[in-house]
Short mmCIF file of C-alpha atoms in Angstrom, two decimals:
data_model
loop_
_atom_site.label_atom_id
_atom_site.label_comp_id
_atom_site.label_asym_id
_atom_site.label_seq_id
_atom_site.Cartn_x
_atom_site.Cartn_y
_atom_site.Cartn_z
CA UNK A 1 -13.41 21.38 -11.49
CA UNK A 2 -13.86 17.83 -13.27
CA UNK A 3 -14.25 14.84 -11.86
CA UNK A 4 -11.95 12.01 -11.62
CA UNK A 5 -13.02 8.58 -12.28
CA UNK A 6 -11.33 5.30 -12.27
CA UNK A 7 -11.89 3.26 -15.15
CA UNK A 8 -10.20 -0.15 -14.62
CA UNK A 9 -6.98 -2.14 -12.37
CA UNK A 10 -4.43 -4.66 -12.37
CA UNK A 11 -1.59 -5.62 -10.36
CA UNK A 12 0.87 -8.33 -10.14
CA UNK A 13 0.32 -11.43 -7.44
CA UNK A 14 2.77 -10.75 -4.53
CA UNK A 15 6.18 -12.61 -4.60
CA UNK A 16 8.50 -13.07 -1.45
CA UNK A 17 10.94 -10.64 -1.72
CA UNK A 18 13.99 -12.72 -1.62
CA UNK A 19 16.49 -14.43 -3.86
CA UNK A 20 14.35 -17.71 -3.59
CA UNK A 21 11.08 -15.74 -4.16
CA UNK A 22 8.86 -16.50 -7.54
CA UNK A 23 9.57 -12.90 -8.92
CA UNK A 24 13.42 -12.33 -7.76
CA UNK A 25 14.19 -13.38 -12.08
CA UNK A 26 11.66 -10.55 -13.21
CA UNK A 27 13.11 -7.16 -13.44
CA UNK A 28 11.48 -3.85 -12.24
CA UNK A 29 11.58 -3.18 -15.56
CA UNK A 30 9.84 -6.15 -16.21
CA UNK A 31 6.92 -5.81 -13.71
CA UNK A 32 5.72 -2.30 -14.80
CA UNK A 33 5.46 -3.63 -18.51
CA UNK A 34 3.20 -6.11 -17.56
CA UNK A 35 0.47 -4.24 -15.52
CA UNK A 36 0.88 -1.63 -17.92
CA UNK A 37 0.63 -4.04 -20.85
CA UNK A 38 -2.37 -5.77 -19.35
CA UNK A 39 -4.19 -3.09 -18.43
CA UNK A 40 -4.15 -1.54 -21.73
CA UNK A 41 -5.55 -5.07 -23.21
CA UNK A 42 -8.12 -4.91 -20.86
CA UNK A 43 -9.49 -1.90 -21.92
CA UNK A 44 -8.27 -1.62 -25.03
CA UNK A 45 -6.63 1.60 -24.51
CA UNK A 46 -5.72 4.32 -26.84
CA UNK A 47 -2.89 4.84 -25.28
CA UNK A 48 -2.76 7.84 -27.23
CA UNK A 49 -5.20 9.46 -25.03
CA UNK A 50 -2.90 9.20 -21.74
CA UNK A 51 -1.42 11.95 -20.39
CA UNK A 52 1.02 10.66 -18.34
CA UNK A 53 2.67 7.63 -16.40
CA UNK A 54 3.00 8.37 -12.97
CA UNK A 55 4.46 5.23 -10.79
CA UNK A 56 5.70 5.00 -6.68
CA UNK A 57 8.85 3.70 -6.50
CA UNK A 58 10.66 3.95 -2.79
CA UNK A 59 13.64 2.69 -4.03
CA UNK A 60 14.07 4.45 -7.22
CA UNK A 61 17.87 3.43 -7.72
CA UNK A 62 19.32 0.84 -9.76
CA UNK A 63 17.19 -1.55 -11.92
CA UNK A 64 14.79 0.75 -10.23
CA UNK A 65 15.90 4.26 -11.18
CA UNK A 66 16.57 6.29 -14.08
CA UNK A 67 12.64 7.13 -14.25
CA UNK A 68 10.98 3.48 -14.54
CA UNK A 69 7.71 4.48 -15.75
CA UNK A 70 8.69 6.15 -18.68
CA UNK A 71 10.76 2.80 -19.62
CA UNK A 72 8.25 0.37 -18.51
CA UNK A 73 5.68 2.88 -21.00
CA UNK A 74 7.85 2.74 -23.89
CA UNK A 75 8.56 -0.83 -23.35
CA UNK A 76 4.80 -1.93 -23.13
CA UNK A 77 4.01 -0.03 -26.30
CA UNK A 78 2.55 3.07 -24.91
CA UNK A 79 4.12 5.13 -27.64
CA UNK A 80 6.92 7.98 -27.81
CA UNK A 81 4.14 10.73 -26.70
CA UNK A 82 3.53 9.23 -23.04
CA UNK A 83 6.07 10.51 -20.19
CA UNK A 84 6.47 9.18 -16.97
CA UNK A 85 7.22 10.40 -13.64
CA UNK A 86 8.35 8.34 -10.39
CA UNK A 87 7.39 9.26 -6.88
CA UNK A 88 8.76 8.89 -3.48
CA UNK A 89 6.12 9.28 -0.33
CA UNK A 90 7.58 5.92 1.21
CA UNK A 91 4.95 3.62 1.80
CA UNK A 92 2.16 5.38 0.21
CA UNK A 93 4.17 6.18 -2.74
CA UNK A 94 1.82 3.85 -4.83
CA UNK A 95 -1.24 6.00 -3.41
CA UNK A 96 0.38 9.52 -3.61
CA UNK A 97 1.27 8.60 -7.78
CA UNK A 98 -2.64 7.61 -7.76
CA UNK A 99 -3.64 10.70 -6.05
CA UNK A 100 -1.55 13.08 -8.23
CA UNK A 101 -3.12 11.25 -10.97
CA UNK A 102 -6.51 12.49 -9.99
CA UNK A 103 -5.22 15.83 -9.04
CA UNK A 104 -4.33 16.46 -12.86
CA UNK A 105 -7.41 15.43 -13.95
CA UNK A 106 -9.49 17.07 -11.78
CA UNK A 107 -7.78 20.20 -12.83
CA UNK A 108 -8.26 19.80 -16.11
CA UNK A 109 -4.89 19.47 -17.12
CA UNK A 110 -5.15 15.55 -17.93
CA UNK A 111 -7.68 13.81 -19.87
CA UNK A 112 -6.27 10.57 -18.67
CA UNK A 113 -3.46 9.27 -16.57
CA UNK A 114 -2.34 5.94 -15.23
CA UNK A 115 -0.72 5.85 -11.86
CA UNK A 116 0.77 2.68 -9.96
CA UNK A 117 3.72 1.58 -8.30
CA UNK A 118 6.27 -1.15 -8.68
CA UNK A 119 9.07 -2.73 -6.37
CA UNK A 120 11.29 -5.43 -6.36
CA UNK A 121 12.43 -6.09 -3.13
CA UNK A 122 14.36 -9.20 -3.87
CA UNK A 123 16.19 -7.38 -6.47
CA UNK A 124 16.81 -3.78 -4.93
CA UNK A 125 16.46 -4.29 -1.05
CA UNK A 126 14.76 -1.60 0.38
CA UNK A 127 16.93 1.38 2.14
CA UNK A 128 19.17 0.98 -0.97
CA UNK A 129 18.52 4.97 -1.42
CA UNK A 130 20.20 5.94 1.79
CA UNK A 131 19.34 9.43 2.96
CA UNK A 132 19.88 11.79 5.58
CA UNK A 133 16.83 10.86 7.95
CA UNK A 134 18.22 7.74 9.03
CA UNK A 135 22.09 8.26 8.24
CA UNK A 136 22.89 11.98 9.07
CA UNK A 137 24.34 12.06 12.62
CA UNK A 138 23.84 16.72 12.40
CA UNK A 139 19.90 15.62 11.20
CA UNK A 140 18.70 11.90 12.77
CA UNK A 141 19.43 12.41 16.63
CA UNK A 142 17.29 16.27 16.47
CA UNK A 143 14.27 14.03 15.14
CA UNK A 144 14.74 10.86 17.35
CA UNK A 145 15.27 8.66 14.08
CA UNK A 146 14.43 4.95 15.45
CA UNK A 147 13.81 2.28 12.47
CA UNK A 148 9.94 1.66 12.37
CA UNK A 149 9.95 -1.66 13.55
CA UNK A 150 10.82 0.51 17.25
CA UNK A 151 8.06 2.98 16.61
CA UNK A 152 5.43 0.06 16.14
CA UNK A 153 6.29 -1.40 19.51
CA UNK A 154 6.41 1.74 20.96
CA UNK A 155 2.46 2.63 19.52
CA UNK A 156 1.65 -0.93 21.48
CA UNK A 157 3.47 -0.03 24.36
CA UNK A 158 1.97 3.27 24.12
CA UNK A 159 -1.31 1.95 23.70
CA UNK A 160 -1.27 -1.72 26.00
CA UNK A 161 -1.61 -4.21 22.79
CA UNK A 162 -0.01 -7.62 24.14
CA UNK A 163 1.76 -9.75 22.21
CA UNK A 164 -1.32 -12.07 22.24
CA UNK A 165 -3.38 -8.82 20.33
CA UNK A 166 -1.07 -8.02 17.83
CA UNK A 167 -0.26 -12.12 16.68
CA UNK A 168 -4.00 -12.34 17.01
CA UNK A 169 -4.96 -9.68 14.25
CA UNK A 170 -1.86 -10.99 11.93
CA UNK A 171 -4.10 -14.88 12.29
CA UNK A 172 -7.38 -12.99 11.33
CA UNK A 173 -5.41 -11.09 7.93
CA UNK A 174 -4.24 -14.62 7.17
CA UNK A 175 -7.80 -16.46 8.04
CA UNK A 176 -9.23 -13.54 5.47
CA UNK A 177 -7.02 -12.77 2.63
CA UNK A 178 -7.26 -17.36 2.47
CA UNK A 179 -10.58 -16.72 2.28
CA UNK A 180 -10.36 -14.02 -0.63
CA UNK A 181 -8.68 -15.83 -2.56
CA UNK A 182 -10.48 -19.02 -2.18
CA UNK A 183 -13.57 -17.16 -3.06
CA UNK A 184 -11.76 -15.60 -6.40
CA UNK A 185 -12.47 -12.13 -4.96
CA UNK A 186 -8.25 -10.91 -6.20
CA UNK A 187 -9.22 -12.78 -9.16
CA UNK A 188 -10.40 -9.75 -11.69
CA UNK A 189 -7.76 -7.77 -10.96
CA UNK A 190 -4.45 -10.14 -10.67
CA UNK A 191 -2.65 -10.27 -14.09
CA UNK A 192 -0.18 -13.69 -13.64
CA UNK A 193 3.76 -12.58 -14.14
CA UNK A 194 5.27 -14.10 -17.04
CA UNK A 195 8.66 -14.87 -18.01
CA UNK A 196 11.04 -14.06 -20.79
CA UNK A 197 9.39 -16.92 -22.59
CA UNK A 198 5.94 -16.70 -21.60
CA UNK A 199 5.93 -19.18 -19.03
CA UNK A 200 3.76 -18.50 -16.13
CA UNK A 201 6.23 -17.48 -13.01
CA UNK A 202 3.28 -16.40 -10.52
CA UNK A 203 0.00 -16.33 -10.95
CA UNK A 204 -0.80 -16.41 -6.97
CA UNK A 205 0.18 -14.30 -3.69
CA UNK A 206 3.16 -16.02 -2.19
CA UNK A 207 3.68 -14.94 0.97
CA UNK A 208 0.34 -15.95 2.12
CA UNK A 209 0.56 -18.64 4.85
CA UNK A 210 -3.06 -19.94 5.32
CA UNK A 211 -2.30 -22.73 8.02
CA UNK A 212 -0.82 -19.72 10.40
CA UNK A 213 -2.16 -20.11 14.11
CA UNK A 214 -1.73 -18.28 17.79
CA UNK A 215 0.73 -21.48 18.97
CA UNK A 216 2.64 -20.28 15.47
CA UNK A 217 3.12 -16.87 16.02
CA UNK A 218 3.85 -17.55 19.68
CA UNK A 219 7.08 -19.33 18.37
CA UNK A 220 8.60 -16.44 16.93
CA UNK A 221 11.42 -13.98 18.56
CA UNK A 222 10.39 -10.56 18.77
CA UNK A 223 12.46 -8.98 15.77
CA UNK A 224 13.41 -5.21 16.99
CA UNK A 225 14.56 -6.77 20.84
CA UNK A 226 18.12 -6.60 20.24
CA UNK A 227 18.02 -3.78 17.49
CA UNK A 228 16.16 -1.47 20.32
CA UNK A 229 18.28 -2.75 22.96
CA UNK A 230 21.89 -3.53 21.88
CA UNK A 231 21.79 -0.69 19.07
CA UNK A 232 20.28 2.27 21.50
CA UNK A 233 17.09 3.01 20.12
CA UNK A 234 15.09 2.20 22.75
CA UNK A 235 16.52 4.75 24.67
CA UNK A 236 15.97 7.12 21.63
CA UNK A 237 12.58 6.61 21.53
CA UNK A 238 11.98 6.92 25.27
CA UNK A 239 13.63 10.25 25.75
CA UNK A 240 10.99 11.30 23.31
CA UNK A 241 8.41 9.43 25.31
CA UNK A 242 9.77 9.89 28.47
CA UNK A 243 6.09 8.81 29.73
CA UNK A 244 7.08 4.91 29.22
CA UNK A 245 10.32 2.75 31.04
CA UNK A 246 10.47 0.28 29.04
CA UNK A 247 9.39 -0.50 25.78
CA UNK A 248 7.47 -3.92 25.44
CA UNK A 249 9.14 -6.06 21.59
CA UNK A 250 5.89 -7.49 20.52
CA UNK A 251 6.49 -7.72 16.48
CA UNK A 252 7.58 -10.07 14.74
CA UNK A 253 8.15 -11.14 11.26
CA UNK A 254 4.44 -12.77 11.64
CA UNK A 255 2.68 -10.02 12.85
CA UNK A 256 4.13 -7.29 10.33
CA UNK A 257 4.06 -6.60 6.52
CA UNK A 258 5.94 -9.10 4.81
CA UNK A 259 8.77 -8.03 2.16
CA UNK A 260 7.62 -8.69 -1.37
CA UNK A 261 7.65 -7.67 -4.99
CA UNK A 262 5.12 -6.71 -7.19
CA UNK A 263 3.62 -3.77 -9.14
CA UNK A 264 0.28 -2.09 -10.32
CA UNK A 265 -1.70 -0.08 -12.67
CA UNK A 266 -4.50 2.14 -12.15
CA UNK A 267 -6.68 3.85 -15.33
CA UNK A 268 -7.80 7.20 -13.82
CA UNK A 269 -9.92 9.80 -16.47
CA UNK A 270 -12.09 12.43 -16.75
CA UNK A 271 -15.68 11.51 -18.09
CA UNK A 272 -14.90 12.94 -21.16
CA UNK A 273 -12.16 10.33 -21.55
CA UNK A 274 -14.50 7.25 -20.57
CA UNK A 275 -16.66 8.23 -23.19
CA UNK A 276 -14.42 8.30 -26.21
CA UNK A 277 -12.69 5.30 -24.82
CA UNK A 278 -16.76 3.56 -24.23
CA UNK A 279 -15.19 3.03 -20.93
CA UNK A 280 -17.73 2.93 -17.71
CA UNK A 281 -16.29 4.72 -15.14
CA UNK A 282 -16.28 2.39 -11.93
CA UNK A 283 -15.54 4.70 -9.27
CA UNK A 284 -15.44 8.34 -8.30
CA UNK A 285 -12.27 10.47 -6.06
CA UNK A 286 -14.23 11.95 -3.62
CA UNK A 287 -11.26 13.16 -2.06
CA UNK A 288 -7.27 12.74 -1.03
CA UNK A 289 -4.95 13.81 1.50
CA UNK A 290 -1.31 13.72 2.76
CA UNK A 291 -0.39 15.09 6.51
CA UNK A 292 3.15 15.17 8.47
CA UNK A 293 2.74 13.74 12.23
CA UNK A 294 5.42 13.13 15.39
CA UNK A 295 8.36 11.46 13.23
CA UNK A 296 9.84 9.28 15.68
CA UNK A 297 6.95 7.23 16.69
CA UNK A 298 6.49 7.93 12.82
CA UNK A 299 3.22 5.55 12.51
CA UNK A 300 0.17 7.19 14.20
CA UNK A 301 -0.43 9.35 11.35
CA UNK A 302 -3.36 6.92 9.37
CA UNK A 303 -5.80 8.86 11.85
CA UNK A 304 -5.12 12.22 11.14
CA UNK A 305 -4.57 11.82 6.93
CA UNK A 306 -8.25 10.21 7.49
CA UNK A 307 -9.88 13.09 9.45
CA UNK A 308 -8.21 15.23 6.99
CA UNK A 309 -9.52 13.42 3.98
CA UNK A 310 -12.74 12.86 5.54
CA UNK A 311 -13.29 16.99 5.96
CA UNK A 312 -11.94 17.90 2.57
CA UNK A 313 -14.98 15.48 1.21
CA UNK A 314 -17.53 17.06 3.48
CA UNK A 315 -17.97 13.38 5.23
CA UNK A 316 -18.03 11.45 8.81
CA UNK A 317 -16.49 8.20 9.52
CA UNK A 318 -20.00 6.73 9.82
CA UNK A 319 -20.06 7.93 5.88
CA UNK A 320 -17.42 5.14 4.95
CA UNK A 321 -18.37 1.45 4.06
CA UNK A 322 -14.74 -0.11 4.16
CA UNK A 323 -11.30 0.80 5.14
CA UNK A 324 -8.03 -0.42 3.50
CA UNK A 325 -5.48 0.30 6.07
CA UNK A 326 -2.03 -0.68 5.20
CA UNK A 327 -0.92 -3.65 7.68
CA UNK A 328 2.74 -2.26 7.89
CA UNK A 329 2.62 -3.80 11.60
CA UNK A 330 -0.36 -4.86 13.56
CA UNK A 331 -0.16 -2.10 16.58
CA UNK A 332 -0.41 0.35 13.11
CA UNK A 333 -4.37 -0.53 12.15
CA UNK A 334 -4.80 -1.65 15.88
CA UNK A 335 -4.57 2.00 16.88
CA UNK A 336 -6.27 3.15 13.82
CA UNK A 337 -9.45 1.41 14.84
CA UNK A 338 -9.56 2.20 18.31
CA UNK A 339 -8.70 6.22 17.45
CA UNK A 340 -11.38 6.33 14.88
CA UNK A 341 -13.78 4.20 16.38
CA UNK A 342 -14.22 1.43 13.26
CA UNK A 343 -14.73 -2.13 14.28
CA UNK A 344 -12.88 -4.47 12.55
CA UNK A 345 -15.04 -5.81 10.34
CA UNK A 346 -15.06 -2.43 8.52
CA UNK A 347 -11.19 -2.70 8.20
CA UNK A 348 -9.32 -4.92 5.61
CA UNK A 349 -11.61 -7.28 4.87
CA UNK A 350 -9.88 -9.21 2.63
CA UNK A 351 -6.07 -9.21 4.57
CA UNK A 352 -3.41 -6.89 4.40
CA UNK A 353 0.03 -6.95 4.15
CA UNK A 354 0.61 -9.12 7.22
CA UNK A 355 -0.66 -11.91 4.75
CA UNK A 356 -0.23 -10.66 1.02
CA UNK A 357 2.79 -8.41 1.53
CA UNK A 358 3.91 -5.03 0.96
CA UNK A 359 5.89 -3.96 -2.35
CA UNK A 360 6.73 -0.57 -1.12
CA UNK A 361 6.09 1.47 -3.95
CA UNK A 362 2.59 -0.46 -5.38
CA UNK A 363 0.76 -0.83 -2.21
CA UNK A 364 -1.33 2.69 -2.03
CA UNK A 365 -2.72 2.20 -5.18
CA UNK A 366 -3.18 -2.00 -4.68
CA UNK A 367 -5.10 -1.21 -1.91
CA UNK A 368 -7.62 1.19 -3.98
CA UNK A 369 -7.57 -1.52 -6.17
CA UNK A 370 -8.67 -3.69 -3.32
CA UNK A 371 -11.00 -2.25 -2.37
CA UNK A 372 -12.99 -1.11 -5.79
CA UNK A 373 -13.53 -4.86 -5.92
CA UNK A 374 -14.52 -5.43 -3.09
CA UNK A 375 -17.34 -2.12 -2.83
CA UNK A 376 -18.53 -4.11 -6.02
CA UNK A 377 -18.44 -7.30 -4.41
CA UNK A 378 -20.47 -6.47 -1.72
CA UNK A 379 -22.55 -3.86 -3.35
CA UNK A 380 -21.28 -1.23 -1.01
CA UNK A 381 -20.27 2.73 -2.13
CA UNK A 382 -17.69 4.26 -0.10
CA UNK A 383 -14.29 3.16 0.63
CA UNK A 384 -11.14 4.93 2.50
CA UNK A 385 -7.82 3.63 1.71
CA UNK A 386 -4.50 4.99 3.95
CA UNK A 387 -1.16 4.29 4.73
CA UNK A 388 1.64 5.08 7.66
CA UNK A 389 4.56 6.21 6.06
CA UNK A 390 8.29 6.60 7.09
CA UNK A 391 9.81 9.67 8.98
CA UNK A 392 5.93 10.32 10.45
CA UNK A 393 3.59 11.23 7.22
CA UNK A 394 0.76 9.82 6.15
CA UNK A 395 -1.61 9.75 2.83
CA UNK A 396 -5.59 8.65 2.25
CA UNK A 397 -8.07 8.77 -0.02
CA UNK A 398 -11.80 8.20 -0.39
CA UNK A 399 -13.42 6.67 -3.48
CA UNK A 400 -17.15 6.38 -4.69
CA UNK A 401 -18.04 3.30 -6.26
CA UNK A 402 -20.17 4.13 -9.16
#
């Protein structure tokens, strides 16, 4: 089996994911073209010698359907020989396109591949797919559909985290990802977003709010009160945890991901590849995994994709220097550290999504990104990235820095 290898990054800063958000005038389109673009001038790519295009997209409908990748190829050059190919795994769709990346490679179907993810979540709101899952009344009542913001104050209910805990980890992802970016650790890998003209639209995460305190997050209104009360699903979900009365609405919109667009590119090869392309390879798969868990509480499944991931490469959790953990609500990593027994300062070390954001379909692979830097920042060698997805799934992956 051959080894896959990534070469090189980029991604797009994070815009608020609203009509009065930096990126809301750039096009899906638009944002694919330019990581691809830029990553192929950063390593002055052949593009000749990649296989495929493979890009997350959770909202693959609209500006965003009709295949994106293969458009947002052809329109950064890539040539008439590349396909493309977009993915749907929900939140890890950016990390599933990365890991099916590596899959081809390491088969030795693909000499080269880049994988990614884009979304614009100003332009094509997210649900804008519909689907059974949450819609069907013969298919959502047998699976105790709840909307996730319900299942992440059910895990702290579940689990005892206050509202004091969970606005107290969002602070600490602020109080970091300020710190990464005042210490240009983002800044090798974020391209700046350009305009029609050229002009510089974002060169900088937006949704970051540096200045965020305790006494500021204690302001807010729980956001999934009413929606659990008024609209049933607290009942839902406690018929399927009939263990709990009550469920305790401690999220709000400072203490979970933040809506945002943005987009990213990831150069994954064989070592054949880096050679001919006098590429150094930068990190090593070691290994990747995607499992199913309980899909009304739908969130608790980071732990298992990582004890999965972890056998598969033959390793222990005391075998991993960092952890990206997708911050699609506080309870989510909250639980994930206390399950797999990783302190915090193991976990997200530069923010998360509570700070930076979460464009659906790019966040996986952003987060490998992430955390490639920051394993050569810090001179450390292993990293595990994973992600809670929607309808209870979950996907990971563990790269070697090289």
């Amino acid at each position: 089996m051959s080894e896959a290898f990534i070469y090189d990054h980029v991604r797009t800063p994070r815009g608020r994911g609203r009509s009065d958000g930096a990126l809301h005038e750039i096009t899906p389109l638009q944002l694919g073209t330019q990581v691809l673009r830029a990553l192929r001038e950063r390593t002055q790519l052949d593009t000749r010698q990649v296989d495929d295009v493979i890009f997350g997209v959770v909202s693959p409908v609209a500006e965003q359907g009709a295949v994106l990748p293969r458009s947002a190829a052809l329109n950064a050059g890539y040539g008439d020989g590349i396909p493309g190919v977009q993915v749907n795994r929900f939140c890890a769709s950016g990390l599933e396109a990365l890991n099916m990346a590596a899959a081809k490679i390491m088969a030795g179907q693909s000499p080269a591949v880049v994988a990614g993810g884009v979304e614009s979540m100003s332009r094509v709101p997210m649900g804008s797919d519909g689907g059974a899952w949450p819609a069907d009344p013969a298919f959502a009542p047998a699976v105790h559909f709840v909307p996730q913001g319900i299942s992440a104050d059910l895990i702290a209910t579940l689990d005892g985290y206050s509202r004091e805990d969970v606005d107290g980890f969002a602070v600490e992802s602020q109080r970091r990802a300020a710190l990464a970016w005042q210490e240009g650790r983002f800044g090798r890998s974020v391209v700046a977003v350009r305009d029609v003209i050229g002009g510089v639209v974002l060169e900088r995460d937006e949704h970051l709010r540096p200045s965020t305190t305790l006494a500021d997050l204690g302001k807010l209104k729980p956001a999934f009160d009413q929606l659990g009360k008024q609209a049933g699903f607290d009942a839902v979900a406690i018929q399927r945890y009939p263990q709990i009365e009550t469920i305790h609405h401690v999220h709000t919109g400072g203490n979970s991901s933040g809506v945002v667009d943005g987009a990213c590119a990831v150069l994954l090869g064989n070592r054949s590849f880096g050679e001919q392309a006098r590429l150094p390879p930068r990190a090593r798969v070691r290994a990747f995994a995607s499992i199913g868990s309980e899909p009304c509480i739908m969130l608790t499944g980071p732990q298992h994709a990582a004890d999965k991931v972890l056998k598969l490469a033959g390793m222990d959790v005391k075998d991993i220097d960092l952890f990206e953990v997708n911050e699609a609500f506080a309870s989510v990593v909250l639980r994930f550290m206390r399950a797999m027994n990783v302190p915090h300062e193991k976990v997200n070390v530069n923010g998360g999504a509570i700070a930076l954001g979460h464009p659906l379909g790019a966040t996986g692979a952003i987060i490998v990104g992430t955390a490639l830097d920051e394993l050569e920042r810090s001179g450390k060698t292993t990293a595990l990235c994973t992600l809670c997805v929607g309808a209870g799934m979950a996907t990971a992956i563990i790269i070697e820095r090289i």
